[in-house]
mmCIF file of C-alpha atoms in Angstrom:
data_model
loop_
_atom_site.group_PDB
_atom_site.id
_atom_site.type_symbol
_atom_site.label_atom_id
_atom_site.label_comp_id
_atom_site.label_asym_id
_atom_site.label_seq_id
_atom_site.Cartn_x
_atom_site.Cartn_y
_atom_site.Cartn_z
ATOM 1 C CA ASP A 1405 0.000 0.000 0.000
ATOM 2 C CA ARG A 1406 2.885 2.360 0.685
ATOM 3 C CA TYR A 1407 4.665 1.829 -2.635
ATOM 4 C CA GLU A 1408 3.528 2.381 -6.209
ATOM 5 C CA VAL A 1409 5.708 0.544 -8.724
ATOM 6 C CA LEU A 1410 6.679 2.859 -11.593
ATOM 7 C CA GLY A 1411 8.718 0.402 -13.654
ATOM 8 C CA LYS A 1412 11.222 -2.423 -13.688
ATOM 9 C CA ILE A 1413 14.893 -1.447 -13.523
ATOM 10 C CA ALA A 1414 16.508 -4.885 -13.710
ATOM 11 C CA GLU A 1415 16.043 -8.592 -13.123
ATOM 12 C CA GLY A 1416 18.606 -11.083 -11.923
ATOM 13 C CA GLY A 1417 18.581 -14.770 -11.112
ATOM 14 C CA MET A 1418 17.022 -14.247 -7.696
ATOM 15 C CA ALA A 1419 15.333 -10.835 -7.574
ATOM 16 C CA GLU A 1420 13.674 -8.077 -9.550
ATOM 17 C CA ILE A 1421 14.510 -4.411 -9.021
ATOM 18 C CA PHE A 1422 11.785 -1.777 -9.432
ATOM 19 C CA LEU A 1423 11.612 1.992 -9.288
ATOM 20 C CA ALA A 1424 8.743 2.915 -6.996
ATOM 21 C CA LYS A 1425 7.134 5.895 -5.355
ATOM 22 C CA GLN A 1426 6.531 5.898 -1.624
ATOM 23 C CA SER A 1427 3.519 8.005 -0.693
ATOM 24 C CA GLY A 1428 2.420 9.351 2.645
ATOM 25 C CA MET A 1429 0.233 11.937 4.252
ATOM 26 C CA GLU A 1430 -0.132 15.518 3.035
ATOM 27 C CA GLY A 1431 1.350 14.814 -0.406
ATOM 28 C CA PHE A 1432 4.579 13.226 0.860
ATOM 29 C CA GLU A 1433 6.343 11.367 -1.961
ATOM 30 C CA LYS A 1434 9.777 9.792 -2.269
ATOM 31 C CA LEU A 1435 11.373 7.736 -5.049
ATOM 32 C CA VAL A 1436 12.707 4.414 -3.793
ATOM 33 C CA VAL A 1437 14.012 1.186 -5.232
ATOM 34 C CA LEU A 1438 12.258 -2.076 -4.374
ATOM 35 C CA LYS A 1439 14.190 -5.317 -4.516
ATOM 36 C CA CYS A 1440 11.682 -8.178 -4.707
ATOM 37 C CA ILE A 1441 12.226 -11.915 -4.576
ATOM 38 C CA LEU A 1442 11.330 -13.601 -7.854
ATOM 39 C CA PRO A 1443 7.994 -15.422 -7.637
ATOM 40 C CA ALA A 1444 9.658 -18.783 -8.333
ATOM 41 C CA LEU A 1445 11.763 -18.386 -5.157
ATOM 42 C CA PHE A 1446 8.993 -17.234 -2.822
ATOM 43 C CA ASP A 1447 8.657 -20.689 -1.262
ATOM 44 C CA ASP A 1448 12.436 -21.311 -0.997
ATOM 45 C CA GLU A 1449 13.040 -20.912 2.752
ATOM 46 C CA GLU A 1450 16.839 -20.937 2.418
ATOM 47 C CA PHE A 1451 16.790 -18.167 -0.156
ATOM 48 C CA ILE A 1452 14.313 -16.134 1.884
ATOM 49 C CA GLU A 1453 16.689 -16.269 4.867
ATOM 50 C CA VAL A 1454 19.562 -15.026 2.664
ATOM 51 C CA PHE A 1455 17.328 -12.196 1.420
ATOM 52 C CA LEU A 1456 16.277 -11.258 4.952
ATOM 53 C CA ASP A 1457 19.918 -11.376 6.081
ATOM 54 C CA GLU A 1458 20.805 -8.923 3.306
ATOM 55 C CA ALA A 1459 18.219 -6.476 4.623
ATOM 56 C CA ARG A 1460 19.285 -6.937 8.246
ATOM 57 C CA ILE A 1461 22.980 -6.467 7.432
ATOM 58 C CA ALA A 1462 22.552 -3.458 5.142
ATOM 59 C CA ALA A 1463 20.088 -1.756 7.509
ATOM 60 C CA LYS A 1464 22.837 -1.571 10.144
ATOM 61 C CA LEU A 1465 25.045 0.457 7.814
ATOM 62 C CA ASN A 1466 24.793 4.229 7.629
ATOM 63 C CA HIS A 1467 27.538 5.648 5.432
ATOM 64 C CA PRO A 1468 27.525 8.066 2.477
ATOM 65 C CA ASN A 1469 29.083 5.398 0.223
ATOM 66 C CA ILE A 1470 26.604 2.614 1.057
ATOM 67 C CA ILE A 1471 23.022 2.504 -0.185
ATOM 68 C CA GLN A 1472 20.483 3.152 2.577
ATOM 69 C CA ILE A 1473 17.830 0.579 3.447
ATOM 70 C CA TYR A 1474 14.469 2.065 4.410
ATOM 71 C CA ASP A 1475 12.137 -0.873 4.843
ATOM 72 C CA LEU A 1476 11.735 -4.639 4.734
ATOM 73 C CA GLY A 1477 8.323 -6.028 3.986
ATOM 74 C CA ARG A 1478 6.187 -8.827 2.680
ATOM 75 C CA THR A 1479 3.197 -8.916 0.383
ATOM 76 C CA GLU A 1480 1.073 -11.943 -0.457
ATOM 77 C CA ASP A 1481 3.434 -12.974 -3.232
ATOM 78 C CA THR A 1482 6.889 -11.595 -2.386
ATOM 79 C CA PHE A 1483 9.309 -10.170 0.137
ATOM 80 C CA TYR A 1484 10.833 -6.788 -0.633
ATOM 81 C CA ILE A 1485 13.555 -4.430 0.497
ATOM 82 C CA ALA A 1486 12.891 -0.708 -0.002
ATOM 83 C CA MET A 1487 16.087 1.260 -0.450
ATOM 84 C CA GLU A 1488 17.538 4.569 -1.514
ATOM 85 C CA HIS A 1489 17.134 5.539 -5.150
ATOM 86 C CA VAL A 1490 20.296 6.804 -6.848
ATOM 87 C CA SER A 1491 19.768 8.825 -9.988
ATOM 88 C CA GLY A 1492 22.745 7.738 -12.055
ATOM 89 C CA ARG A 1493 24.406 4.678 -13.551
ATOM 90 C CA ASN A 1494 26.312 1.675 -12.314
ATOM 91 C CA LEU A 1495 30.036 1.455 -12.966
ATOM 92 C CA GLN A 1496 29.586 -1.341 -15.521
ATOM 93 C CA GLN A 1497 27.330 0.892 -17.637
ATOM 94 C CA ILE A 1498 29.852 3.729 -17.426
ATOM 95 C CA ILE A 1499 32.765 1.485 -18.430
ATOM 96 C CA PHE A 1500 30.819 0.096 -21.424
ATOM 97 C CA LYS A 1501 29.924 3.632 -22.538
ATOM 98 C CA GLU A 1502 33.599 4.629 -22.363
ATOM 99 C CA TRP A 1503 34.580 1.545 -24.434
ATOM 100 C CA ASP A 1504 31.877 2.303 -27.024
ATOM 101 C CA GLN A 1505 33.326 5.791 -27.408
ATOM 102 C CA LYS A 1506 36.853 4.331 -27.718
ATOM 103 C CA GLY A 1507 37.929 6.136 -24.581
ATOM 104 C CA LEU A 1508 39.182 5.434 -21.134
ATOM 105 C CA MET A 1509 37.852 6.733 -17.880
ATOM 106 C CA PRO A 1510 39.995 9.608 -16.619
ATOM 107 C CA ILE A 1511 42.347 8.471 -13.849
ATOM 108 C CA ALA A 1512 40.973 11.104 -11.461
ATOM 109 C CA HIS A 1513 37.447 9.673 -11.885
ATOM 110 C CA ALA A 1514 38.633 6.085 -11.378
ATOM 111 C CA CYS A 1515 40.525 7.120 -8.228
ATOM 112 C CA LYS A 1516 37.464 8.922 -6.829
ATOM 113 C CA ILE A 1517 35.292 5.855 -7.450
ATOM 114 C CA LEU A 1518 37.837 3.502 -5.872
ATOM 115 C CA ALA A 1519 38.232 5.826 -2.878
ATOM 116 C CA GLY A 1520 34.455 5.963 -2.341
ATOM 117 C CA VAL A 1521 34.077 2.193 -2.573
ATOM 118 C CA SER A 1522 37.054 1.704 -0.246
ATOM 119 C CA GLU A 1523 35.593 4.107 2.321
ATOM 120 C CA GLY A 1524 32.259 2.278 2.265
ATOM 121 C CA LEU A 1525 33.922 -1.134 2.567
ATOM 122 C CA HIS A 1526 36.185 0.040 5.389
ATOM 123 C CA TYR A 1527 33.151 1.346 7.273
ATOM 124 C CA ALA A 1528 31.291 -1.955 6.797
ATOM 125 C CA HIS A 1529 34.333 -4.012 7.837
ATOM 126 C CA GLN A 1530 34.848 -1.919 10.974
ATOM 127 C CA LYS A 1531 31.146 -1.725 11.950
ATOM 128 C CA THR A 1532 30.311 -2.835 15.475
ATOM 129 C CA ASP A 1533 27.050 -3.550 17.229
ATOM 130 C CA ILE A 1534 25.732 -1.513 20.123
ATOM 131 C CA ASP A 1535 27.962 -3.468 22.559
ATOM 132 C CA GLY A 1536 31.093 -2.766 20.521
ATOM 133 C CA SER A 1537 31.413 -6.288 19.120
ATOM 134 C CA SER A 1538 32.514 -6.485 15.501
ATOM 135 C CA LEU A 1539 29.771 -7.335 13.015
ATOM 136 C CA SER A 1540 32.480 -8.874 10.782
ATOM 137 C CA ILE A 1541 30.786 -7.736 7.575
ATOM 138 C CA VAL A 1542 32.481 -8.727 4.321
ATOM 139 C CA HIS A 1543 30.659 -7.734 1.093
ATOM 140 C CA ARG A 1544 31.862 -10.605 -1.162
ATOM 141 C CA ASP A 1545 30.448 -9.191 -4.417
ATOM 142 C CA VAL A 1546 32.210 -5.907 -5.122
ATOM 143 C CA SER A 1547 31.713 -5.707 -8.869
ATOM 144 C CA PRO A 1548 31.039 -2.886 -11.358
ATOM 145 C CA GLN A 1549 27.285 -3.538 -11.418
ATOM 146 C CA ASN A 1550 27.172 -3.144 -7.602
ATOM 147 C CA ILE A 1551 28.803 0.285 -7.626
ATOM 148 C CA LEU A 1552 26.419 3.140 -8.386
ATOM 149 C CA ILE A 1553 27.572 6.606 -9.394
ATOM 150 C CA SER A 1554 25.010 9.374 -9.189
ATOM 151 C CA PHE A 1555 24.825 12.069 -11.834
ATOM 152 C CA GLY A 1556 26.155 14.374 -9.088
ATOM 153 C CA GLY A 1557 29.247 12.203 -8.591
ATOM 154 C CA ASN A 1558 28.286 10.339 -5.398
ATOM 155 C CA ILE A 1559 29.495 6.747 -5.147
ATOM 156 C CA LYS A 1560 27.272 4.091 -3.517
ATOM 157 C CA LEU A 1561 27.990 0.421 -2.858
ATOM 158 C CA VAL A 1562 24.914 -1.820 -3.201
ATOM 159 C CA ASP A 1563 23.857 -5.459 -2.872
ATOM 160 C CA PHE A 1564 24.961 -7.020 0.367
ATOM 161 C CA GLY A 1565 23.047 -10.137 -0.759
ATOM 162 C CA ILE A 1566 25.979 -12.503 -0.343
ATOM 163 C CA ALA A 1567 27.707 -10.596 2.433
ATOM 164 C CA LYS A 1568 29.141 -12.539 5.317
ATOM 165 C CA ALA A 1569 28.489 -11.190 8.789
ATOM 166 C CA ALA A 1570 28.609 -12.324 12.377
ATOM 167 C CA GLY A 1571 25.175 -13.283 13.655
ATOM 168 C CA GLN A 1572 23.514 -13.833 10.290
ATOM 169 C CA VAL A 1573 20.883 -16.548 10.205
ATOM 170 C CA SER A 1574 21.772 -18.072 6.844
ATOM 171 C CA GLN A 1575 25.186 -19.075 5.585
ATOM 172 C CA THR A 1576 26.218 -18.598 1.980
ATOM 173 C CA ARG A 1577 28.117 -21.417 0.370
ATOM 174 C CA ALA A 1578 31.629 -21.021 -1.039
ATOM 175 C CA GLY A 1579 31.660 -20.234 -4.737
#
């Protein structure tokens, strides 16, 4: 009820990504991204635990270089994670555009992107719980499609779906 799907952004092997509008009282509106479990996986309890772990892990992180998680929910036919919308492109799209134009990304841009990703990863690796115990978060899928760059130049790390963390319910398998 809180989200109106505006269109599909992407689909992977386990989830669909949608652009949506969150609405509230007095004309409140906010663009968000919804990550939804594919219908074929809705009854897969192991996958659902991995999905829920992703939301729990990412929700603990509050850093300018990590996508923000706003909500975790369930409808009759899927689970979803509502997260920050970044108006921009992922690094893979930017690299392909550079190749198509027979160019290379300027070194200064590459260094800024790497610095932003490194800052976000360092924050996640050093994150502790309220008692000061390490959460031991390791992303495990830092790839160009999981690095978003806004049109304003902000760098955001996304998709903690196969992250490893202390206290997670599910365990991802090697490989």
